[in-house]
Amino acid sequence: MGLRHFLSLNDLSASELKRVIDRAMVLKADSCEGRTCNAMQGKVAVLIFEKNSTRTRISFECGIVQLGGNAVFMGPAESHLSRGESVEDTARVISRMANLIIMRTGAHERIEKMACSAEVPVINGLTDFNHPCQLLADLQTYIEYRGQIAGITAAWLGDGNNVCHSWMNAARILDFQLNIATPPGFRPNQELREQCQSNVFITDDPFEAAKNAQVVITDTWASMGQENEQSERNSVFKPYCVNSSLMRHAHKDALFMHCLPAYRGREVMAEVIDGPQSVVFSEAENRLHAQKALMEFLLNVNG
Ligand code: CP
Ligand code: NVA
């Protein structure tokens, strides 16, 4: 079998995904109780980030150190990528020196090129198309709070964006229902909708999507790179704001999730994100544990 990367949740089977989440929970408990794991002893991971980040960078860097490894971070202006060196040459160079690559970039094709030319595993730290590491943490969080995710109804409100795409993959792999409410021009990717059609329902109506949902999820209306569309998006997406009236349509024990960064008063009101149903900071924390489990898994399966 060839080198295993993690560019999408689809790169893991359902049983591997469950195994990584279970392991993340064990690593979390171990870390609370002061037990350490040296899965990255003597290993170096290179983070190539072509976009900003708070959580992804910090959780990977902390996780690598906690596993006994070392991290090298290259931001948007630091490597030669921003001066036109090819992704392929960058992949070949890093592969001669390091054991793992974590990349955050725009066009998904760039991370596919990185993986094609790399001789070490590549992890997707977000592209314009998807954000699978976020879903590892979100799935772990839902399971921690509610026990299991198979068979539930989840509701996504707002933009049919990268995080939404990864929730769609999760719904198909773990077999739960995902109701998505977006304005008509902001639907998720058509090919992905076809792949996930047994688990995904799409509507314009945020209240229809949220009805009886056990978790309500949203994200920023203007993702990185869309800043100049902010004011137009603010008006198109206004009906999709997650407020307390919307949450009342969901299941009475519904959780609220958001990958962060959040913009209070736009996609979510403070009363919801700072209220008792919100688990957003557990999602953020679980980035650390889930990615430690993922790195350990990839280093093991790739020998
Ligand atoms: N949720 C997430 O990926 O956050 P950052 O952009 O801060 O990494
Ligand atoms: N959709 C957002 C997610 C940030 C973590 C973005 O791409 O900017």
PDB file of C-alpha atoms and ligand atoms in Angstrom:
ATOM      1  CA  MET A   1       0.000   0.000   0.000  1.00  0.00           C
ATOM      2  CA  GLY A   2       1.254   3.526  -0.821  1.00  0.00           C
ATOM      3  CA  LEU A   3       1.931   6.318   1.598  1.00  0.00           C
ATOM      4  CA  ARG A   4      -1.161   7.273   3.637  1.00  0.00           C
ATOM      5  CA  HIS A   5      -1.994  10.978   3.897  1.00  0.00           C
ATOM      6  CA  PHE A   6      -4.887  12.813   5.590  1.00  0.00           C
ATOM      7  CA  LEU A   7      -6.276  15.265   3.056  1.00  0.00           C
ATOM      8  CA  SER A   8      -9.920  14.418   3.726  1.00  0.00           C
ATOM      9  CA  LEU A   9     -11.939  12.438   6.270  1.00  0.00           C
ATOM     10  CA  ASN A  10     -12.424   9.991   3.369  1.00  0.00           C
ATOM     11  CA  ASP A  11      -8.767   8.998   3.770  1.00  0.00           C
ATOM     12  CA  LEU A  12      -9.823   7.036   6.877  1.00  0.00           C
ATOM     13  CA  SER A  13     -12.257   4.111   6.917  1.00  0.00           C
ATOM     14  CA  ALA A  14     -15.132   4.331   9.399  1.00  0.00           C
ATOM     15  CA  SER A  15     -13.315   1.981  11.770  1.00  0.00           C
ATOM     16  CA  GLU A  16     -10.053   3.929  11.501  1.00  0.00           C
ATOM     17  CA  LEU A  17     -11.904   7.187  12.153  1.00  0.00           C
ATOM     18  CA  LYS A  18     -13.509   5.712  15.274  1.00  0.00           C
ATOM     19  CA  ARG A  19     -10.119   4.346  16.361  1.00  0.00           C
ATOM     20  CA  VAL A  20      -8.489   7.793  16.020  1.00  0.00           C
ATOM     21  CA  ILE A  21     -11.319   9.424  18.014  1.00  0.00           C
ATOM     22  CA  ASP A  22     -11.134   6.756  20.735  1.00  0.00           C
ATOM     23  CA  ARG A  23      -7.380   7.239  20.930  1.00  0.00           C
ATOM     24  CA  ALA A  24      -7.840  11.019  21.156  1.00  0.00           C
ATOM     25  CA  MET A  25     -10.033  10.479  24.216  1.00  0.00           C
ATOM     26  CA  VAL A  26      -7.395   8.240  25.817  1.00  0.00           C
ATOM     27  CA  LEU A  27      -4.643  10.794  25.082  1.00  0.00           C
ATOM     28  CA  LYS A  28      -6.828  13.521  26.598  1.00  0.00           C
ATOM     29  CA  ALA A  29      -7.361  11.501  29.784  1.00  0.00           C
ATOM     30  CA  ASP A  30      -3.647  10.602  29.899  1.00  0.00           C
ATOM     31  CA  SER A  31      -2.672  14.214  29.557  1.00  0.00           C
ATOM     32  CA  CYS A  32      -5.070  15.235  32.381  1.00  0.00           C
ATOM     33  CA  GLU A  33      -3.507  12.601  34.610  1.00  0.00           C
ATOM     34  CA  GLY A  34       0.084  13.525  33.701  1.00  0.00           C
ATOM     35  CA  ARG A  35       0.869  10.417  31.598  1.00  0.00           C
ATOM     36  CA  THR A  36       3.018  11.176  28.563  1.00  0.00           C
ATOM     37  CA  CYS A  37       3.310   9.541  25.152  1.00  0.00           C
ATOM     38  CA  ASN A  38       6.480   9.651  23.044  1.00  0.00           C
ATOM     39  CA  ALA A  39       5.022   8.722  19.650  1.00  0.00           C
ATOM     40  CA  MET A  40       7.032  11.502  17.964  1.00  0.00           C
ATOM     41  CA  GLN A  41      10.317  11.084  19.825  1.00  0.00           C
ATOM     42  CA  GLY A  42      13.084  12.103  17.414  1.00  0.00           C
ATOM     43  CA  LYS A  43      10.575  13.140  14.720  1.00  0.00           C
ATOM     44  CA  VAL A  44      10.164  16.529  13.095  1.00  0.00           C
ATOM     45  CA  ALA A  45       6.955  17.911  11.607  1.00  0.00           C
ATOM     46  CA  VAL A  46       6.963  20.899   9.244  1.00  0.00           C
ATOM     47  CA  LEU A  47       3.943  23.195   9.204  1.00  0.00           C
ATOM     48  CA  ILE A  48       3.518  25.044   5.895  1.00  0.00           C
ATOM     49  CA  PHE A  49       0.789  27.647   6.361  1.00  0.00           C
ATOM     50  CA  GLU A  50      -0.284  29.871   3.468  1.00  0.00           C
ATOM     51  CA  LYS A  51      -3.176  31.329   5.531  1.00  0.00           C
ATOM     52  CA  ASN A  52      -3.606  32.661   9.070  1.00  0.00           C
ATOM     53  CA  SER A  53      -4.309  30.391  12.023  1.00  0.00           C
ATOM     54  CA  THR A  54      -4.657  30.414  15.786  1.00  0.00           C
ATOM     55  CA  ARG A  55      -6.043  26.998  16.764  1.00  0.00           C
ATOM     56  CA  THR A  56      -4.538  24.802  14.055  1.00  0.00           C
ATOM     57  CA  ARG A  57      -1.024  26.100  14.465  1.00  0.00           C
ATOM     58  CA  ILE A  58      -1.081  26.090  18.266  1.00  0.00           C
ATOM     59  CA  SER A  59      -2.746  22.683  18.595  1.00  0.00           C
ATOM     60  CA  PHE A  60      -0.294  21.050  16.162  1.00  0.00           C
ATOM     61  CA  GLU A  61       2.771  22.693  17.698  1.00  0.00           C
ATOM     62  CA  CYS A  62       1.691  21.837  21.262  1.00  0.00           C
ATOM     63  CA  GLY A  63       0.688  18.312  20.232  1.00  0.00           C
ATOM     64  CA  ILE A  64       4.015  17.634  18.495  1.00  0.00           C
ATOM     65  CA  VAL A  65       5.973  18.815  21.561  1.00  0.00           C
ATOM     66  CA  GLN A  66       3.735  16.764  23.891  1.00  0.00           C
ATOM     67  CA  LEU A  67       4.454  13.658  21.776  1.00  0.00           C
ATOM     68  CA  GLY A  68       8.201  14.248  22.123  1.00  0.00           C
ATOM     69  CA  GLY A  69       8.760  15.659  18.620  1.00  0.00           C
ATOM     70  CA  ASN A  70       9.773  19.013  17.169  1.00  0.00           C
ATOM     71  CA  ALA A  71       7.832  21.424  14.959  1.00  0.00           C
ATOM     72  CA  VAL A  72       9.107  23.835  12.308  1.00  0.00           C
ATOM     73  CA  PHE A  73       6.571  26.514  11.307  1.00  0.00           C
ATOM     74  CA  MET A  74       6.636  28.406   8.002  1.00  0.00           C
ATOM     75  CA  GLY A  75       4.022  31.157   7.719  1.00  0.00           C
ATOM     76  CA  PRO A  76       2.529  32.729   4.596  1.00  0.00           C
ATOM     77  CA  ALA A  77       5.462  35.095   3.991  1.00  0.00           C
ATOM     78  CA  GLU A  78       8.360  32.903   5.091  1.00  0.00           C
ATOM     79  CA  SER A  79       8.868  30.084   2.625  1.00  0.00           C
ATOM     80  CA  HIS A  80       9.687  30.425  -1.065  1.00  0.00           C
ATOM     81  CA  LEU A  81       6.159  29.271  -1.946  1.00  0.00           C
ATOM     82  CA  SER A  82       4.992  32.889  -1.855  1.00  0.00           C
ATOM     83  CA  ARG A  83       7.801  33.745  -4.323  1.00  0.00           C
ATOM     84  CA  GLY A  84       6.800  31.049  -6.785  1.00  0.00           C
ATOM     85  CA  GLU A  85       8.791  27.945  -5.800  1.00  0.00           C
ATOM     86  CA  SER A  86       6.687  24.953  -6.744  1.00  0.00           C
ATOM     87  CA  VAL A  87       4.728  22.940  -4.208  1.00  0.00           C
ATOM     88  CA  GLU A  88       6.289  19.797  -5.693  1.00  0.00           C
ATOM     89  CA  ASP A  89       9.878  20.945  -5.063  1.00  0.00           C
ATOM     90  CA  THR A  90       8.912  22.108  -1.566  1.00  0.00           C
ATOM     91  CA  ALA A  91       7.453  18.653  -0.840  1.00  0.00           C
ATOM     92  CA  ARG A  92      10.610  16.899  -2.069  1.00  0.00           C
ATOM     93  CA  VAL A  93      12.884  19.134   0.022  1.00  0.00           C
ATOM     94  CA  ILE A  94      10.885  18.749   3.252  1.00  0.00           C
ATOM     95  CA  SER A  95      10.666  14.977   2.726  1.00  0.00           C
ATOM     96  CA  ARG A  96      14.496  14.742   2.802  1.00  0.00           C
ATOM     97  CA  MET A  97      14.551  16.329   6.270  1.00  0.00           C
ATOM     98  CA  ALA A  98      11.328  15.838   8.190  1.00  0.00           C
ATOM     99  CA  ASN A  99       8.844  13.089   9.050  1.00  0.00           C
ATOM    100  CA  LEU A 100       5.486  14.808   8.582  1.00  0.00           C
ATOM    101  CA  ILE A 101       4.024  17.795   6.714  1.00  0.00           C
ATOM    102  CA  ILE A 102       1.010  19.795   7.882  1.00  0.00           C
ATOM    103  CA  MET A 103      -0.233  22.211   5.242  1.00  0.00           C
ATOM    104  CA  ARG A 104      -2.832  25.006   5.299  1.00  0.00           C
ATOM    105  CA  THR A 105      -3.535  26.503   1.906  1.00  0.00           C
ATOM    106  CA  GLY A 106      -6.213  27.871  -0.458  1.00  0.00           C
ATOM    107  CA  ALA A 107      -6.856  25.755  -3.540  1.00  0.00           C
ATOM    108  CA  HIS A 108      -7.230  22.092  -2.598  1.00  0.00           C
ATOM    109  CA  GLU A 109      -5.117  21.122  -5.642  1.00  0.00           C
ATOM    110  CA  ARG A 110      -2.084  22.598  -3.877  1.00  0.00           C
ATOM    111  CA  ILE A 111      -2.283  20.131  -1.012  1.00  0.00           C
ATOM    112  CA  GLU A 112      -2.938  17.296  -3.480  1.00  0.00           C
ATOM    113  CA  LYS A 113       0.270  18.284  -5.289  1.00  0.00           C
ATOM    114  CA  MET A 114       2.115  18.388  -1.954  1.00  0.00           C
ATOM    115  CA  ALA A 115       0.900  14.860  -1.136  1.00  0.00           C
ATOM    116  CA  CYS A 116       1.771  13.544  -4.628  1.00  0.00           C
ATOM    117  CA  SER A 117       5.379  14.698  -4.371  1.00  0.00           C
ATOM    118  CA  ALA A 118       5.943  14.125  -0.638  1.00  0.00           C
ATOM    119  CA  GLU A 119       7.672  11.025   0.681  1.00  0.00           C
ATOM    120  CA  VAL A 120       6.278  11.634   4.183  1.00  0.00           C
ATOM    121  CA  PRO A 121       2.615  11.844   5.274  1.00  0.00           C
ATOM    122  CA  VAL A 122       0.793  15.108   4.574  1.00  0.00           C
ATOM    123  CA  ILE A 123      -1.996  16.390   6.854  1.00  0.00           C
ATOM    124  CA  ASN A 124      -4.576  18.915   5.673  1.00  0.00           C
ATOM    125  CA  GLY A 125      -4.720  21.819   8.122  1.00  0.00           C
ATOM    126  CA  LEU A 126      -7.515  23.467   6.020  1.00  0.00           C
ATOM    127  CA  THR A 127      -8.016  24.238   2.361  1.00  0.00           C
ATOM    128  CA  ASP A 128     -10.790  26.176   0.632  1.00  0.00           C
ATOM    129  CA  PHE A 129     -12.450  22.790   0.042  1.00  0.00           C
ATOM    130  CA  ASN A 130     -12.350  21.083   3.425  1.00  0.00           C
ATOM    131  CA  HIS A 131     -11.089  21.030   7.006  1.00  0.00           C
ATOM    132  CA  PRO A 132     -10.864  17.410   8.135  1.00  0.00           C
ATOM    133  CA  CYS A 133      -8.801  18.031  11.317  1.00  0.00           C
ATOM    134  CA  GLN A 134     -11.628  20.241  12.568  1.00  0.00           C
ATOM    135  CA  LEU A 135     -14.019  17.335  12.179  1.00  0.00           C
ATOM    136  CA  LEU A 136     -11.833  14.952  14.174  1.00  0.00           C
ATOM    137  CA  ALA A 137     -12.150  17.387  17.086  1.00  0.00           C
ATOM    138  CA  ASP A 138     -15.845  18.094  16.496  1.00  0.00           C
ATOM    139  CA  LEU A 139     -16.754  14.407  16.358  1.00  0.00           C
ATOM    140  CA  GLN A 140     -14.720  13.755  19.497  1.00  0.00           C
ATOM    141  CA  THR A 141     -16.539  16.629  21.205  1.00  0.00           C
ATOM    142  CA  TYR A 142     -20.020  15.456  20.229  1.00  0.00           C
ATOM    143  CA  ILE A 143     -19.233  11.901  21.388  1.00  0.00           C
ATOM    144  CA  GLU A 144     -17.794  13.157  24.685  1.00  0.00           C
ATOM    145  CA  TYR A 145     -20.960  15.122  25.456  1.00  0.00           C
ATOM    146  CA  ARG A 146     -23.578  12.743  24.052  1.00  0.00           C
ATOM    147  CA  GLY A 147     -22.049   9.242  23.809  1.00  0.00           C
ATOM    148  CA  GLN A 148     -22.593   8.483  20.136  1.00  0.00           C
ATOM    149  CA  ILE A 149     -23.168  10.287  16.869  1.00  0.00           C
ATOM    150  CA  ALA A 150     -24.534   7.570  14.538  1.00  0.00           C
ATOM    151  CA  GLY A 151     -28.215   8.149  13.850  1.00  0.00           C
ATOM    152  CA  ILE A 152     -28.442  11.722  15.169  1.00  0.00           C
ATOM    153  CA  THR A 153     -29.660  14.782  13.262  1.00  0.00           C
ATOM    154  CA  ALA A 154     -27.194  17.647  12.910  1.00  0.00           C
ATOM    155  CA  ALA A 155     -27.961  21.055  11.393  1.00  0.00           C
ATOM    156  CA  TRP A 156     -25.490  23.246   9.515  1.00  0.00           C
ATOM    157  CA  LEU A 157     -26.502  26.890   9.006  1.00  0.00           C
ATOM    158  CA  GLY A 158     -24.802  29.487   6.827  1.00  0.00           C
ATOM    159  CA  ASP A 159     -22.184  29.020   4.145  1.00  0.00           C
ATOM    160  CA  GLY A 160     -21.730  25.693   2.327  1.00  0.00           C
ATOM    161  CA  ASN A 161     -17.989  26.026   2.886  1.00  0.00           C
ATOM    162  CA  ASN A 162     -14.906  23.957   3.740  1.00  0.00           C
ATOM    163  CA  VAL A 163     -16.042  23.028   7.270  1.00  0.00           C
ATOM    164  CA  CYS A 164     -19.532  22.187   5.965  1.00  0.00           C
ATOM    165  CA  HIS A 165     -17.926  19.864   3.375  1.00  0.00           C
ATOM    166  CA  SER A 166     -16.077  17.979   6.109  1.00  0.00           C
ATOM    167  CA  TRP A 167     -19.313  17.658   8.131  1.00  0.00           C
ATOM    168  CA  MET A 168     -20.898  16.140   4.998  1.00  0.00           C
ATOM    169  CA  ASN A 169     -18.132  13.542   4.782  1.00  0.00           C
ATOM    170  CA  ALA A 170     -18.542  12.796   8.491  1.00  0.00           C
ATOM    171  CA  ALA A 171     -22.312  12.297   8.067  1.00  0.00           C
ATOM    172  CA  ARG A 172     -21.729   9.748   5.301  1.00  0.00           C
ATOM    173  CA  ILE A 173     -18.909   7.867   7.060  1.00  0.00           C
ATOM    174  CA  LEU A 174     -20.526   7.711  10.521  1.00  0.00           C
ATOM    175  CA  ASP A 175     -24.111   7.545   9.252  1.00  0.00           C
ATOM    176  CA  PHE A 176     -25.958  10.480  10.739  1.00  0.00           C
ATOM    177  CA  GLN A 177     -28.332  12.987   9.146  1.00  0.00           C
ATOM    178  CA  LEU A 178     -26.998  16.443   8.268  1.00  0.00           C
ATOM    179  CA  ASN A 179     -29.555  19.153   7.423  1.00  0.00           C
ATOM    180  CA  ILE A 180     -27.896  22.090   5.679  1.00  0.00           C
ATOM    181  CA  ALA A 181     -29.537  25.510   5.331  1.00  0.00           C
ATOM    182  CA  THR A 182     -27.735  27.973   3.065  1.00  0.00           C
ATOM    183  CA  PRO A 183     -28.817  30.805   0.796  1.00  0.00           C
ATOM    184  CA  PRO A 184     -29.338  29.385  -2.730  1.00  0.00           C
ATOM    185  CA  GLY A 185     -26.057  30.754  -4.136  1.00  0.00           C
ATOM    186  CA  PHE A 186     -23.957  29.320  -1.296  1.00  0.00           C
ATOM    187  CA  ARG A 187     -24.714  25.606  -1.461  1.00  0.00           C
ATOM    188  CA  PRO A 188     -21.979  23.034  -0.793  1.00  0.00           C
ATOM    189  CA  ASN A 189     -20.065  21.386  -3.643  1.00  0.00           C
ATOM    190  CA  GLN A 190     -22.342  19.489  -6.056  1.00  0.00           C
ATOM    191  CA  GLU A 191     -20.141  16.390  -6.433  1.00  0.00           C
ATOM    192  CA  LEU A 192     -19.902  16.037  -2.664  1.00  0.00           C
ATOM    193  CA  ARG A 193     -23.687  16.456  -2.372  1.00  0.00           C
ATOM    194  CA  GLU A 194     -24.127  13.524  -4.734  1.00  0.00           C
ATOM    195  CA  GLN A 195     -21.643  11.376  -2.763  1.00  0.00           C
ATOM    196  CA  CYS A 196     -23.354  12.164   0.548  1.00  0.00           C
ATOM    197  CA  GLN A 197     -26.971  12.325  -0.644  1.00  0.00           C
ATOM    198  CA  SER A 198     -28.230   9.526   1.639  1.00  0.00           C
ATOM    199  CA  ASN A 199     -27.158  11.518   4.699  1.00  0.00           C
ATOM    200  CA  VAL A 200     -27.540  15.144   3.621  1.00  0.00           C
ATOM    201  CA  PHE A 201     -30.672  17.275   3.182  1.00  0.00           C
ATOM    202  CA  ILE A 202     -30.387  20.811   1.771  1.00  0.00           C
ATOM    203  CA  THR A 203     -32.860  23.651   2.232  1.00  0.00           C
ATOM    204  CA  ASP A 204     -33.036  27.465   2.134  1.00  0.00           C
ATOM    205  CA  ASP A 205     -34.933  27.471   5.423  1.00  0.00           C
ATOM    206  CA  PRO A 206     -32.810  27.654   8.619  1.00  0.00           C
ATOM    207  CA  PHE A 207     -35.761  26.673  10.835  1.00  0.00           C
ATOM    208  CA  GLU A 208     -36.495  23.585   8.730  1.00  0.00           C
ATOM    209  CA  ALA A 209     -32.838  22.510   9.005  1.00  0.00           C
ATOM    210  CA  ALA A 210     -32.689  23.119  12.755  1.00  0.00           C
ATOM    211  CA  LYS A 211     -35.955  21.323  13.597  1.00  0.00           C
ATOM    212  CA  ASN A 212     -35.234  18.752  16.339  1.00  0.00           C
ATOM    213  CA  ALA A 213     -31.496  18.784  15.562  1.00  0.00           C
ATOM    214  CA  GLN A 214     -29.235  17.446  18.314  1.00  0.00           C
ATOM    215  CA  VAL A 215     -26.436  19.766  17.295  1.00  0.00           C
ATOM    216  CA  VAL A 216     -26.546  23.126  15.501  1.00  0.00           C
ATOM    217  CA  ILE A 217     -23.359  24.157  13.730  1.00  0.00           C
ATOM    218  CA  THR A 218     -22.280  27.316  11.985  1.00  0.00           C
ATOM    219  CA  ASP A 219     -19.128  29.079  10.791  1.00  0.00           C
ATOM    220  CA  THR A 220     -18.075  32.529   9.675  1.00  0.00           C
ATOM    221  CA  TRP A 221     -19.978  33.917   6.688  1.00  0.00           C
ATOM    222  CA  ALA A 222     -16.775  35.193   5.063  1.00  0.00           C
ATOM    223  CA  SER A 223     -13.951  32.661   5.099  1.00  0.00           C
ATOM    224  CA  MET A 224     -10.294  33.546   4.733  1.00  0.00           C
ATOM    225  CA  GLY A 225      -9.811  35.038   1.274  1.00  0.00           C
ATOM    226  CA  GLN A 226     -13.426  36.330   1.098  1.00  0.00           C
ATOM    227  CA  GLU A 227     -12.893  39.451   3.213  1.00  0.00           C
ATOM    228  CA  ASN A 228     -13.871  41.756   0.343  1.00  0.00           C
ATOM    229  CA  GLU A 229     -17.286  40.039   0.137  1.00  0.00           C
ATOM    230  CA  GLN A 230     -17.981  40.630   3.850  1.00  0.00           C
ATOM    231  CA  SER A 231     -20.684  43.301   3.580  1.00  0.00           C
ATOM    232  CA  GLU A 232     -22.576  41.559   0.761  1.00  0.00           C
ATOM    233  CA  ARG A 233     -22.397  38.279   2.667  1.00  0.00           C
ATOM    234  CA  ASN A 234     -23.603  39.939   5.893  1.00  0.00           C
ATOM    235  CA  SER A 235     -26.898  40.805   4.212  1.00  0.00           C
ATOM    236  CA  VAL A 236     -27.389  37.543   2.256  1.00  0.00           C
ATOM    237  CA  PHE A 237     -26.701  35.377   5.318  1.00  0.00           C
ATOM    238  CA  LYS A 238     -28.621  37.443   7.885  1.00  0.00           C
ATOM    239  CA  PRO A 239     -31.571  34.977   8.116  1.00  0.00           C
ATOM    240  CA  TYR A 240     -29.099  32.182   8.970  1.00  0.00           C
ATOM    241  CA  CYS A 241     -27.828  33.741  12.203  1.00  0.00           C
ATOM    242  CA  VAL A 242     -27.934  31.232  15.067  1.00  0.00           C
ATOM    243  CA  ASN A 243     -29.898  33.031  17.795  1.00  0.00           C
ATOM    244  CA  SER A 244     -31.966  31.767  20.724  1.00  0.00           C
ATOM    245  CA  SER A 245     -35.149  31.651  18.652  1.00  0.00           C
ATOM    246  CA  LEU A 246     -33.449  29.360  16.144  1.00  0.00           C
ATOM    247  CA  MET A 247     -32.042  27.183  18.962  1.00  0.00           C
ATOM    248  CA  ARG A 248     -35.585  26.749  20.321  1.00  0.00           C
ATOM    249  CA  HIS A 249     -36.471  24.895  17.096  1.00  0.00           C
ATOM    250  CA  ALA A 250     -33.673  22.402  17.721  1.00  0.00           C
ATOM    251  CA  HIS A 251     -33.880  19.514  20.205  1.00  0.00           C
ATOM    252  CA  LYS A 252     -34.131  20.812  23.779  1.00  0.00           C
ATOM    253  CA  ASP A 253     -30.706  19.296  24.603  1.00  0.00           C
ATOM    254  CA  ALA A 254     -29.075  20.465  21.371  1.00  0.00           C
ATOM    255  CA  LEU A 255     -25.420  21.432  21.453  1.00  0.00           C
ATOM    256  CA  PHE A 256     -24.064  24.472  19.606  1.00  0.00           C
ATOM    257  CA  MET A 257     -20.795  24.088  17.682  1.00  0.00           C
ATOM    258  CA  HIS A 258     -18.533  26.515  15.819  1.00  0.00           C
ATOM    259  CA  CYS A 259     -14.961  25.846  14.653  1.00  0.00           C
ATOM    260  CA  LEU A 260     -13.910  29.430  15.584  1.00  0.00           C
ATOM    261  CA  PRO A 261     -12.952  32.165  14.938  1.00  0.00           C
ATOM    262  CA  ALA A 262     -16.509  33.394  15.594  1.00  0.00           C
ATOM    263  CA  TYR A 263     -18.065  36.768  14.883  1.00  0.00           C
ATOM    264  CA  ARG A 264     -20.722  37.491  17.503  1.00  0.00           C
ATOM    265  CA  GLY A 265     -23.713  39.373  16.125  1.00  0.00           C
ATOM    266  CA  ARG A 266     -23.189  37.906  12.634  1.00  0.00           C
ATOM    267  CA  GLU A 267     -23.370  34.108  12.247  1.00  0.00           C
ATOM    268  CA  VAL A 268     -24.095  33.578  15.957  1.00  0.00           C
ATOM    269  CA  MET A 269     -25.454  35.717  18.766  1.00  0.00           C
ATOM    270  CA  ALA A 270     -23.514  35.989  22.028  1.00  0.00           C
ATOM    271  CA  GLU A 271     -26.484  34.516  23.927  1.00  0.00           C
ATOM    272  CA  VAL A 272     -25.901  31.221  22.046  1.00  0.00           C
ATOM    273  CA  ILE A 273     -22.114  30.962  21.719  1.00  0.00           C
ATOM    274  CA  ASP A 274     -21.608  32.112  25.325  1.00  0.00           C
ATOM    275  CA  GLY A 275     -24.627  30.180  26.587  1.00  0.00           C
ATOM    276  CA  PRO A 276     -25.041  26.749  28.207  1.00  0.00           C
ATOM    277  CA  GLN A 277     -25.528  24.786  24.966  1.00  0.00           C
ATOM    278  CA  SER A 278     -22.245  25.933  23.458  1.00  0.00           C
ATOM    279  CA  VAL A 279     -19.277  23.533  23.377  1.00  0.00           C
ATOM    280  CA  VAL A 280     -16.999  25.663  21.217  1.00  0.00           C
ATOM    281  CA  PHE A 281     -14.042  25.705  23.594  1.00  0.00           C
ATOM    282  CA  SER A 282     -14.162  21.919  23.988  1.00  0.00           C
ATOM    283  CA  GLU A 283     -13.994  21.721  20.189  1.00  0.00           C
ATOM    284  CA  ALA A 284     -10.959  24.000  20.253  1.00  0.00           C
ATOM    285  CA  GLU A 285      -9.254  21.969  22.995  1.00  0.00           C
ATOM    286  CA  ASN A 286      -9.982  18.706  21.228  1.00  0.00           C
ATOM    287  CA  ARG A 287      -8.021  19.888  18.176  1.00  0.00           C
ATOM    288  CA  LEU A 288      -4.970  19.130  20.322  1.00  0.00           C
ATOM    289  CA  HIS A 289      -5.958  15.615  21.393  1.00  0.00           C
ATOM    290  CA  ALA A 290      -7.489  14.547  18.066  1.00  0.00           C
ATOM    291  CA  GLN A 291      -4.460  15.678  16.053  1.00  0.00           C
ATOM    292  CA  LYS A 292      -2.069  13.909  18.438  1.00  0.00           C
ATOM    293  CA  ALA A 293      -4.044  10.720  17.784  1.00  0.00           C
ATOM    294  CA  LEU A 294      -3.983  11.416  14.046  1.00  0.00           C
ATOM    295  CA  MET A 295      -0.214  12.018  13.918  1.00  0.00           C
ATOM    296  CA  GLU A 296       0.434   8.859  15.932  1.00  0.00           C
ATOM    297  CA  PHE A 297      -1.869   6.901  13.583  1.00  0.00           C
ATOM    298  CA  LEU A 298      -0.180   8.190  10.401  1.00  0.00           C
ATOM    299  CA  LEU A 299       3.327   7.593  11.702  1.00  0.00           C
ATOM    300  CA  ASN A 300       2.313   4.029  12.691  1.00  0.00           C
ATOM    301  CA  VAL A 301       0.526   3.073   9.467  1.00  0.00           C
ATOM    302  CA  ASN A 302       3.317   4.481   7.349  1.00  0.00           C
ATOM    303  CA  GLY A 303       5.902   2.569   9.383  1.00  0.00           C
TER     304      GLY A 303
HETATM  305  N1   CP B   1     -10.794  26.315  13.623  1.00  0.00           N
HETATM  306  C1   CP B   1      -9.590  26.633  13.096  1.00  0.00           C
HETATM  307  O1   CP B   1      -9.042  25.930  12.234  1.00  0.00           O
HETATM  308  O2   CP B   1      -9.054  27.755  13.604  1.00  0.00           O
HETATM  309  P1   CP B   1      -7.723  28.508  13.113  1.00  0.00           P
HETATM  310  O3   CP B   1      -8.051  29.142  11.776  1.00  0.00           O
HETATM  311  O4   CP B   1      -7.454  29.510  14.188  1.00  0.00           O
HETATM  312  O5   CP B   1      -6.614  27.523  12.957  1.00  0.00           O
HETATM  313  N1  NVA B   2     -14.409  28.643   6.933  1.00  0.00           N
HETATM  314  C1  NVA B   2     -13.357  29.256   7.692  1.00  0.00           C
HETATM  315  C2  NVA B   2     -12.823  28.291   8.693  1.00  0.00           C
HETATM  316  C3  NVA B   2     -11.746  28.844   9.586  1.00  0.00           C
HETATM  317  C4  NVA B   2     -11.218  27.836  10.542  1.00  0.00           C
HETATM  318  C5  NVA B   2     -12.260  29.735   6.767  1.00  0.00           C
HETATM  319  O1  NVA B   2     -11.920  29.004   5.813  1.00  0.00           O
HETATM  320  O2  NVA B   2     -11.748  30.830   6.954  1.00  0.00           O
END
